[in-house]
Short mmCIF file of C-alpha atoms in Angstrom, two decimals:
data_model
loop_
_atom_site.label_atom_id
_atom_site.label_comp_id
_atom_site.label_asym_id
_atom_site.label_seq_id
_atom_site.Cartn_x
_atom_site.Cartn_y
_atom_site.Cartn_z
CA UNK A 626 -0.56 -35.28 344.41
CA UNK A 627 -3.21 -37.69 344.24
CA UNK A 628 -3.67 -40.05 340.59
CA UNK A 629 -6.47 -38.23 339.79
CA UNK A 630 -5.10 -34.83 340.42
CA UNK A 631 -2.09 -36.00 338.03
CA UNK A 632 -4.55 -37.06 335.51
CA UNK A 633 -6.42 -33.59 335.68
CA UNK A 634 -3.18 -31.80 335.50
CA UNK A 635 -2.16 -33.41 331.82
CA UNK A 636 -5.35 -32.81 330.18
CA UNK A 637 -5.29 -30.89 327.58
CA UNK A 638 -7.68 -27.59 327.32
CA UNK A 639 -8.48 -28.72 323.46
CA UNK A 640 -9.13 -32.18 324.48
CA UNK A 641 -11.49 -30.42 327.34
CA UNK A 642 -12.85 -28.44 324.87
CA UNK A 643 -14.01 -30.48 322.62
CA UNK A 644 -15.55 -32.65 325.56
CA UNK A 645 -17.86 -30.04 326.80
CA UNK A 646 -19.25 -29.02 323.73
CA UNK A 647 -20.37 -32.30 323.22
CA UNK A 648 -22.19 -31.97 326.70
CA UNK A 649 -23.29 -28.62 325.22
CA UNK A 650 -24.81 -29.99 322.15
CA UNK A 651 -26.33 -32.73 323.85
CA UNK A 652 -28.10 -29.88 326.35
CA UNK A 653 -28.97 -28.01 323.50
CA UNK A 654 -31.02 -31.53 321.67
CA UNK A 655 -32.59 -32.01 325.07
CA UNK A 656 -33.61 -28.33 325.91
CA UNK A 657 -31.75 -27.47 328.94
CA UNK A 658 -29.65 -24.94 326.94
CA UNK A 659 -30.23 -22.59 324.35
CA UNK A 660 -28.49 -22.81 320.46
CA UNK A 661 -28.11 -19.27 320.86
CA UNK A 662 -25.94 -19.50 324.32
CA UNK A 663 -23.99 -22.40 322.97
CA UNK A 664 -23.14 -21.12 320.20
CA UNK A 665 -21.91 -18.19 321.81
CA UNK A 666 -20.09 -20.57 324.61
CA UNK A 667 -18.33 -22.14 321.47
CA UNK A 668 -16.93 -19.06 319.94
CA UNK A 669 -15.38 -17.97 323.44
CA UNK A 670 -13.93 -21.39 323.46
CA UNK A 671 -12.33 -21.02 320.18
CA UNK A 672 -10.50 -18.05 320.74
CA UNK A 673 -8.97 -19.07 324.32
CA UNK A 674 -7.96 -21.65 322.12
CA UNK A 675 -6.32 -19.66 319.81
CA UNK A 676 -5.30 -16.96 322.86
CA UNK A 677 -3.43 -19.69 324.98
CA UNK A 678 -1.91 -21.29 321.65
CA UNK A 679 -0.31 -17.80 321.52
CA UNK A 680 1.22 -18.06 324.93
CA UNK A 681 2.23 -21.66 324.74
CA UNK A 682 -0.40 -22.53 326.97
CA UNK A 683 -2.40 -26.17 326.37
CA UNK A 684 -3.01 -27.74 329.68
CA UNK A 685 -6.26 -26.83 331.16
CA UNK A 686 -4.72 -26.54 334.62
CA UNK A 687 -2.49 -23.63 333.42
CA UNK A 688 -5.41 -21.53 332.94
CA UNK A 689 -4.84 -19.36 335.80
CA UNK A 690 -7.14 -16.34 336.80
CA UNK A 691 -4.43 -14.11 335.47
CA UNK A 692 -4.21 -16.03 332.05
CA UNK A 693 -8.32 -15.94 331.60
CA UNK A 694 -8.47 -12.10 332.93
CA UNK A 695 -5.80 -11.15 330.59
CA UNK A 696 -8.13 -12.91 327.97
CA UNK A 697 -11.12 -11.27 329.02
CA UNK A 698 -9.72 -7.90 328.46
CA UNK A 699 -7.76 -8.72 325.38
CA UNK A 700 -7.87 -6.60 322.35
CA UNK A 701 -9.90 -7.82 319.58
CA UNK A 702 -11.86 -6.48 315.63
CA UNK A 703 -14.93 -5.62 315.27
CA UNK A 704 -17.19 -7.09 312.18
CA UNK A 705 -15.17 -4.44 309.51
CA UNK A 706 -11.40 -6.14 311.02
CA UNK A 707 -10.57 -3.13 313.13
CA UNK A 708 -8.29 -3.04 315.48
CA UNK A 709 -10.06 -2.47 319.38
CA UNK A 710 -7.75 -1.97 321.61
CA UNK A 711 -10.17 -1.86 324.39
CA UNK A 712 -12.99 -4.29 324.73
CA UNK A 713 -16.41 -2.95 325.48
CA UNK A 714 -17.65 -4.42 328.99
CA UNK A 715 -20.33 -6.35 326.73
CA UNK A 716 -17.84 -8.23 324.74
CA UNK A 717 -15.83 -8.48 328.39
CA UNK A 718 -18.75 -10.12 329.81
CA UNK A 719 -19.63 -12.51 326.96
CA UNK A 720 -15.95 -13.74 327.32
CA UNK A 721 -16.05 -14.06 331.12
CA UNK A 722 -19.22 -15.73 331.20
CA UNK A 723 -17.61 -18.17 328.27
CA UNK A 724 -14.87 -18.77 330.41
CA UNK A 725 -16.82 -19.82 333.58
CA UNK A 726 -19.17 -22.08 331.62
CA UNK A 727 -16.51 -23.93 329.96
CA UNK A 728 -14.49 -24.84 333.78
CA UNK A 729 -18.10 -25.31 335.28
CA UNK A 730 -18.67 -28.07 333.22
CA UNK A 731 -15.36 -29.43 333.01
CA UNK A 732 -15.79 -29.61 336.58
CA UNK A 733 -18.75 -31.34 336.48
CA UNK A 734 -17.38 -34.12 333.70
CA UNK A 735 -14.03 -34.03 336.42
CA UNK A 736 -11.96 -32.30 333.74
CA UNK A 737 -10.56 -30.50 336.37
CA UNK A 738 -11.08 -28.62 339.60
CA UNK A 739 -10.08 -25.14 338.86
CA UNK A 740 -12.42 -22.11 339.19
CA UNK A 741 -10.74 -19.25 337.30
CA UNK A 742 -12.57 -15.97 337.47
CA UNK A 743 -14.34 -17.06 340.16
CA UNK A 744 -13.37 -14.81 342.54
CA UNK A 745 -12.59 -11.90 340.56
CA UNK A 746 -15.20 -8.47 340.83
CA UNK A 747 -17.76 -8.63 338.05
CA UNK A 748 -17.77 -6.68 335.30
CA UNK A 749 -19.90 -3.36 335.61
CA UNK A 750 -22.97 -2.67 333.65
CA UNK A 751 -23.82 0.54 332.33
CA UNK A 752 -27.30 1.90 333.26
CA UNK A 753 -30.62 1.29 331.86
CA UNK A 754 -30.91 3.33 328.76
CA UNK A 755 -33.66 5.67 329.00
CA UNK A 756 -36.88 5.43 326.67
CA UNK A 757 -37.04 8.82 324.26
CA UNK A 758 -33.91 9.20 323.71
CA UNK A 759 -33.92 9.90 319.94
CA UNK A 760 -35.71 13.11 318.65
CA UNK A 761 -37.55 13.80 315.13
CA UNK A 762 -34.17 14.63 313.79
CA UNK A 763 -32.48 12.01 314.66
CA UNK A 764 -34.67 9.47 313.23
CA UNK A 765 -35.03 11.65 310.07
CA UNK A 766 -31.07 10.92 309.59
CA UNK A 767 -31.78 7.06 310.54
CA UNK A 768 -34.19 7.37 307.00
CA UNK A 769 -31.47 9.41 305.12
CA UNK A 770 -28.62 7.01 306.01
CA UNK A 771 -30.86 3.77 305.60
CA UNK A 772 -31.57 4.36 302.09
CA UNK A 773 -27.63 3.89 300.79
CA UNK A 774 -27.57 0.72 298.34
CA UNK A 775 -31.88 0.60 298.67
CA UNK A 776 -33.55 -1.77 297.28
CA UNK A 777 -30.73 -4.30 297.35
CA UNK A 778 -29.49 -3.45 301.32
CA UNK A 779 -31.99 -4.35 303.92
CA UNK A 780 -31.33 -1.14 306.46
CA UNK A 781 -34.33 0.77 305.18
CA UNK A 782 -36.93 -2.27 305.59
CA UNK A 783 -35.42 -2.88 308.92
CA UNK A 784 -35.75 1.16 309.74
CA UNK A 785 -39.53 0.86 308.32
CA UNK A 786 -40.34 -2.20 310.42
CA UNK A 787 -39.43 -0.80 313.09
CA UNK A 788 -40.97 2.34 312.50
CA UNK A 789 -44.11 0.28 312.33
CA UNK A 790 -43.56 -1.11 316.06
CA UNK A 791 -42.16 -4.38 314.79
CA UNK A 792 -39.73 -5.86 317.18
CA UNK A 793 -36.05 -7.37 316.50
CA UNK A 794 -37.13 -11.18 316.82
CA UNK A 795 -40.27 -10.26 314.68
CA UNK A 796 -38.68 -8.29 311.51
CA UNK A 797 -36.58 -11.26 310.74
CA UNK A 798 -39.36 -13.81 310.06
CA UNK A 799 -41.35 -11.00 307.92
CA UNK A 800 -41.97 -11.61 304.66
CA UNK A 801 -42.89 -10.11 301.03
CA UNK A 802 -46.67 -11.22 301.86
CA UNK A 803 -46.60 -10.16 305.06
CA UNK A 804 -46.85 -6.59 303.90
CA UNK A 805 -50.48 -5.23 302.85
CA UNK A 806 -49.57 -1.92 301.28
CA UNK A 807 -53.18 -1.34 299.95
CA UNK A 808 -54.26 -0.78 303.82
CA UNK A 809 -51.04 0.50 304.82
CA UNK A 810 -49.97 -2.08 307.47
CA UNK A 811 -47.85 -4.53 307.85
CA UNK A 812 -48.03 -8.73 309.63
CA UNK A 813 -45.95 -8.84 312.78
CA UNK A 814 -45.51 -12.75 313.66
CA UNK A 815 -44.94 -12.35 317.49
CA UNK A 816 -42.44 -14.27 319.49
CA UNK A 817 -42.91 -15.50 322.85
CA UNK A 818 -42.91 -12.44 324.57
CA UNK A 819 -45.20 -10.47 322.12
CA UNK A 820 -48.91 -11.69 320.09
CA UNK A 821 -48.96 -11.35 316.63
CA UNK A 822 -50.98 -8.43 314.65
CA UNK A 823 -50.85 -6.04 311.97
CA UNK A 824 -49.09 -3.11 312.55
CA UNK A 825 -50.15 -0.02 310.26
CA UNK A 826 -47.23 1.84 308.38
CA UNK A 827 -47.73 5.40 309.57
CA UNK A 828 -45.58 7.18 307.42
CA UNK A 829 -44.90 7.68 303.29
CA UNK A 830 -40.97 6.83 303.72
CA UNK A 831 -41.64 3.30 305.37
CA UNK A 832 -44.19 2.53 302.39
CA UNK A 833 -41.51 3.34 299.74
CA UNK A 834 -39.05 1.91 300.93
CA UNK A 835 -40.88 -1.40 301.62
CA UNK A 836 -42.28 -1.46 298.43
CA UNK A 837 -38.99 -1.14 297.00
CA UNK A 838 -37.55 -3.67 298.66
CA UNK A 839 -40.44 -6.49 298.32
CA UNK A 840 -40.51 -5.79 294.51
CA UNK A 841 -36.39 -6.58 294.67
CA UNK A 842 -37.15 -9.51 296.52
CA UNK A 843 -39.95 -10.78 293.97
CA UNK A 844 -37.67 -10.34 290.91
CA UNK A 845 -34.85 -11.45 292.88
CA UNK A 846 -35.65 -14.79 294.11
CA UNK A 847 -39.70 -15.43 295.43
CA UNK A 848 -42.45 -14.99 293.27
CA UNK A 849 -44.84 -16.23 295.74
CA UNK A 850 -44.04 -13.59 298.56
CA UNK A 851 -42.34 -16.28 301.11
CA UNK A 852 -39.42 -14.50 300.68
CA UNK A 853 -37.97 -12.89 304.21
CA UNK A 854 -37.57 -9.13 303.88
CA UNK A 855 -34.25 -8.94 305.64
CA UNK A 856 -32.60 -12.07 306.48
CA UNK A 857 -32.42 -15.33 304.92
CA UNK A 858 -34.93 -17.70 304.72
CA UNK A 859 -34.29 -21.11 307.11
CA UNK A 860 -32.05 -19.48 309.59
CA UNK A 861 -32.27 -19.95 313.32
CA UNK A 862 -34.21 -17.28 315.45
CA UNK A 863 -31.31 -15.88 317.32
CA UNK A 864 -29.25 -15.68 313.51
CA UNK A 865 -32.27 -13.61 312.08
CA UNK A 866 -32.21 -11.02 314.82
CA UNK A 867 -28.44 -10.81 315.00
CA UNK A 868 -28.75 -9.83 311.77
CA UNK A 869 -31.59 -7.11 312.11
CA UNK A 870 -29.53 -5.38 314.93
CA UNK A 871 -26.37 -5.88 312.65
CA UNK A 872 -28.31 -4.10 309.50
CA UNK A 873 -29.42 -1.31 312.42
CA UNK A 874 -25.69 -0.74 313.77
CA UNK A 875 -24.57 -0.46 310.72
CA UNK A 876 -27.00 2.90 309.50
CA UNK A 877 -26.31 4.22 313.59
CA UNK A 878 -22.53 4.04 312.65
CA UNK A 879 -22.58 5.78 308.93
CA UNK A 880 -24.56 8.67 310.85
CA UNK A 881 -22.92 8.76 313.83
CA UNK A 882 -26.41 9.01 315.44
CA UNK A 883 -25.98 8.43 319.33
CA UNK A 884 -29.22 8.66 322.07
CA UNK A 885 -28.04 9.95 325.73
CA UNK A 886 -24.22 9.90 324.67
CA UNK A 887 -24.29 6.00 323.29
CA UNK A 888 -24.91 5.09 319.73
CA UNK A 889 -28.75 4.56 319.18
CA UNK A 890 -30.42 0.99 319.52
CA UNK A 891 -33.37 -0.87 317.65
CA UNK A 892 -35.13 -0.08 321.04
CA UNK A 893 -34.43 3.63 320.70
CA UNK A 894 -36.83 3.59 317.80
CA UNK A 895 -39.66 1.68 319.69
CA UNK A 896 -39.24 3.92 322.65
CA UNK A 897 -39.53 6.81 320.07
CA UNK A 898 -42.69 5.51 318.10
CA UNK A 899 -44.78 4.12 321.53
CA UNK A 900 -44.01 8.05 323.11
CA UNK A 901 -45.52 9.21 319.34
CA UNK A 902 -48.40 6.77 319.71
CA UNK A 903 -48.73 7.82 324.02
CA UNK A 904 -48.83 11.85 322.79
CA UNK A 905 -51.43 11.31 320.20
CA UNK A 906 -53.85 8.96 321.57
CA UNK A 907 -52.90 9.37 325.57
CA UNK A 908 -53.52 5.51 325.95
CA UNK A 909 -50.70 2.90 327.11
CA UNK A 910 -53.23 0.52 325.81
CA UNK A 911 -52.92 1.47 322.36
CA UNK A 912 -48.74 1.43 322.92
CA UNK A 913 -49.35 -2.08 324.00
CA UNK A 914 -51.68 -2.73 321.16
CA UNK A 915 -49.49 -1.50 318.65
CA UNK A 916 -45.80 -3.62 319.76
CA UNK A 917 -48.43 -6.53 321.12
CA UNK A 918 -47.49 -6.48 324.86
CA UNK A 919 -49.40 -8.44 327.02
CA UNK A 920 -48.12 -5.68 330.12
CA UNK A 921 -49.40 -2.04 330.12
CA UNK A 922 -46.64 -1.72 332.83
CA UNK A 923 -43.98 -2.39 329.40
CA UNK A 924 -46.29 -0.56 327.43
CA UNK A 925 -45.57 2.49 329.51
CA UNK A 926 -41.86 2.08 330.58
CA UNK A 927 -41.33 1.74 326.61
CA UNK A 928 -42.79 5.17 326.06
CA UNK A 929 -41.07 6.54 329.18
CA UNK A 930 -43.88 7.77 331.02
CA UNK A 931 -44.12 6.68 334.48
CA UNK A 932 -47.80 6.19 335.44
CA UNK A 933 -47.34 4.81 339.03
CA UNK A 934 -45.81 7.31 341.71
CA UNK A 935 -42.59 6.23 343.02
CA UNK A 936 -41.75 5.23 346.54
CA UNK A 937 -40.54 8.60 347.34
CA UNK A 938 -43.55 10.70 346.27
CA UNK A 939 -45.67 8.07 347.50
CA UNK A 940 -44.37 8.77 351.00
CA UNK A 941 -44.94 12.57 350.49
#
């Protein structure tokens, strides 16, 4: 064994730890990686920490592909503390690709040379969900089941957003004053894959219960109207619509309302509203109007209709 191999093999995995997410944060100030992915590198990291602490494990080195794919598919709690025995592939992915970018750059700082995971099969992913899935009932429960705790919860504004054709990354940076309930329609901000615009509120329900809540907000803490609808003021991007999905899980759970066999997703209700909007006015253009895609070819795969012929029928 070389000197430099013996050095490798006594470093420590907190001591490596702690060195890459310095590398992290400094790729973060400079751009070349995202808060959101870092952070979510730095949580993995944490809890191999606390994994291989279990199993007397602190050398780097010892990290064997064993070790890290027992980690992978380790048990863990969901946000309530209960017990899953079973890791979804999501969370099994999020933990493998933690994994790999912590040894890929303790590689490149010469931490060590091991590759754990490497060669291991990926984990599968399930298929595209399909646009639609969610029928008039269903989203009738989504309103029943959104309206426990109203005005003080945040489910029914983020229901009523989205009911509007808000998106995830939008509905966390919308505010009392966004909202013009005189005309019925509500200020979408954008974000970088969508232009800003109002989006009308279509139905009763999603009036009420934004009213309800922007009053609650006003008494509560803004006077002016600056105050966010459902997340809090000054937090990052990627913390605001964490939260929105959060506050949408958590009415899909208390109903038990599922779309194709899977619980439903924010996107379930988009894909639901742009096939409303398709039947009604028979335009993609207005879908793309209303959710503020620049791509008529999104427009249309969000409302599940399928306006080019595939390759198959093409070559009938």
């Amino acid at each position: 064994m070389s000197e430099r191999e013996a050095s490798m093999s006594r470093i420590t995995l907190r001591s490596a730890f702690l060195r890459v997410v310095r590398e992290w944060d400094t790729a973060v100030r400079h751009g070349r990686l995202s808060a959101q992915t870092a952070e979510s590198y730095i949580k993995v990291g944490e809890r191999l920490l606390r994994f291989t602490s279990a199993l007397s494990i602190t050398r780097l080195d010892d990290i064997t592909d064993v070790v890290a794919q027992t980690f992978v598919d380790a048990p863990g709690r969901n946000r309530q503390g209960r017990l899953i025995t079973t890791p979804a592939d999501s969370t099994r992915r999020v933990r493998k690709s933690g994994v790999d970018a912590l040894f890929a750059e303790a590689r490149h700082l010469g931490l060590t040379t091991k590759a754990p995971l490497l060669d291991l099969p990926p984990i599968p992913r399930s298929a595209p969900r399909p646009a639609g899935a969610l029928t008039d009932r269903d989203i009738e429960a989504l309103r029943f089941h959104a309206e426990r705790g109203m005005p003080q919860t945040r489910h029914a504004t983020v229901l009523g957003l989205l009911l509007s054709g808000l998106h995830t990354g939008e509905i966390g940076y919308t505010t009392v004053s966004d909202l013009d309930l005189p005309h019925a329609r509500v200020w979408a901000c954008g974000t970088t894959h969508t232009t800003a615009r109002y989006c009308p509120l279509d139905d009763d329900w999603s009036i009420r219960v934004l009213r309800l809540r922007a009053d609650c907000i006003v008494k509560r803490s803004s006077a002016d109207g600056s105050g966010t609808l459902a997340t809090i003021a000054g937090s990052p991007a990627y913390r605001r619509q964490a939260s929105v999905c959060t506050a949408f899980g958590e009415t899909v759970r208390s109903g038990g309302i599922t779309a194709e066999g899977r619980s439903a997703a924010p996107r379930d209700v988009s894909s639901w509203l742009a096939a409303k909007i398709f039947e009604q006015t028979g335009q993609i253009a207005d879908v793309a109007l209303r959710f503020g895609l620049s791509s008529l070819d999104g427009a249309a795969r969000l409302a599940g209709y399928q306006w080019r012929p595939s390759a198959e029928e093409a070559d009938t």
